[in-house]
C-alpha angles and dihedrals in degrees: 000000000000134000089260097063091083088068113079091204088075089064089068097033106036116206116235089186106034092175090065129080109269117224122195108194154126131218097270124122091262092046098049092049087075099041088051091051091049091049091047093051096040092228110160110248143163119221124214122192115233104199119211090195091067092033093241088160090066096051118118090242095054093043088056087066099035114020088191091064097229134124140270111055131154142196117207110196088195100052130147111329089009091289123127119258133190120211139180136183113071096238092052091048092050090050091048094050092047090052093045095052101029089231139120095017123079118249097220112099097231094045090046092055091046089053091051089049092058092042089056089047089061094045095048100038121011097047099043096041097043090044092055090046089056092050095051097039106036111014136041095319091063088079094061113114091211105078096184094098091053091047091051095050094042091052092047092047090052090050091051091049087054091053090052093045092053091047093052096053107115090002127105092205135006093274097038127262095354127077110231148172087276091067090046089052099046109037100056085061093049091048093046091050090055100039106031101027092034088212100139095109092044091053096041096235090183086074092062106057095157091056090049092048094054093041089057091050090048094051091049092063111105092219090053091052091050093045093051089059093060128139 
């Protein structure tokens, strides 16, 4: 018996390496945030694919780990106090991994809270707005005759890109000179919007050169490239 047997999700996705952190994910912007963080930190982990095509995320086993039925989710067999812990929500997982490893989040109290502020900015704004943009521009919503929803989400996405562009002026990364969990949270969404949604022209990405500059630096990182290939 291992520490993982208390989690029903392991009945559907058996762990070959139960001593490692278990990642339940798919190659979406929210999913690859966590695989990138794990690659950046070098923490040993085992990735399990949660297929939307077969609605794995709605299975009883997966819902036992994340009642909201969304990826990513993790189980760390070596959690606080050496006890296993299950977590969901990509922002919470990034924060947990930064605390666990002492990396990619500043130690100073003020800078730490500023980092959390921008992490919440991504969770509350970039993900929801860009995700709706993708639905109404690229996927099923593109067939709607009423184009007002698309116009709303495109306008809001442009506004958010402007916020990022202003933030990145005279900064190497979102939090300054140091790469952080904020960059790992934001730039998978920027990249996905350009590559999967193919919305660069719609959004006028040429108007946001600072965002493009940092996106290029982000994509050049070897750990990012490895993380984007998971699962």
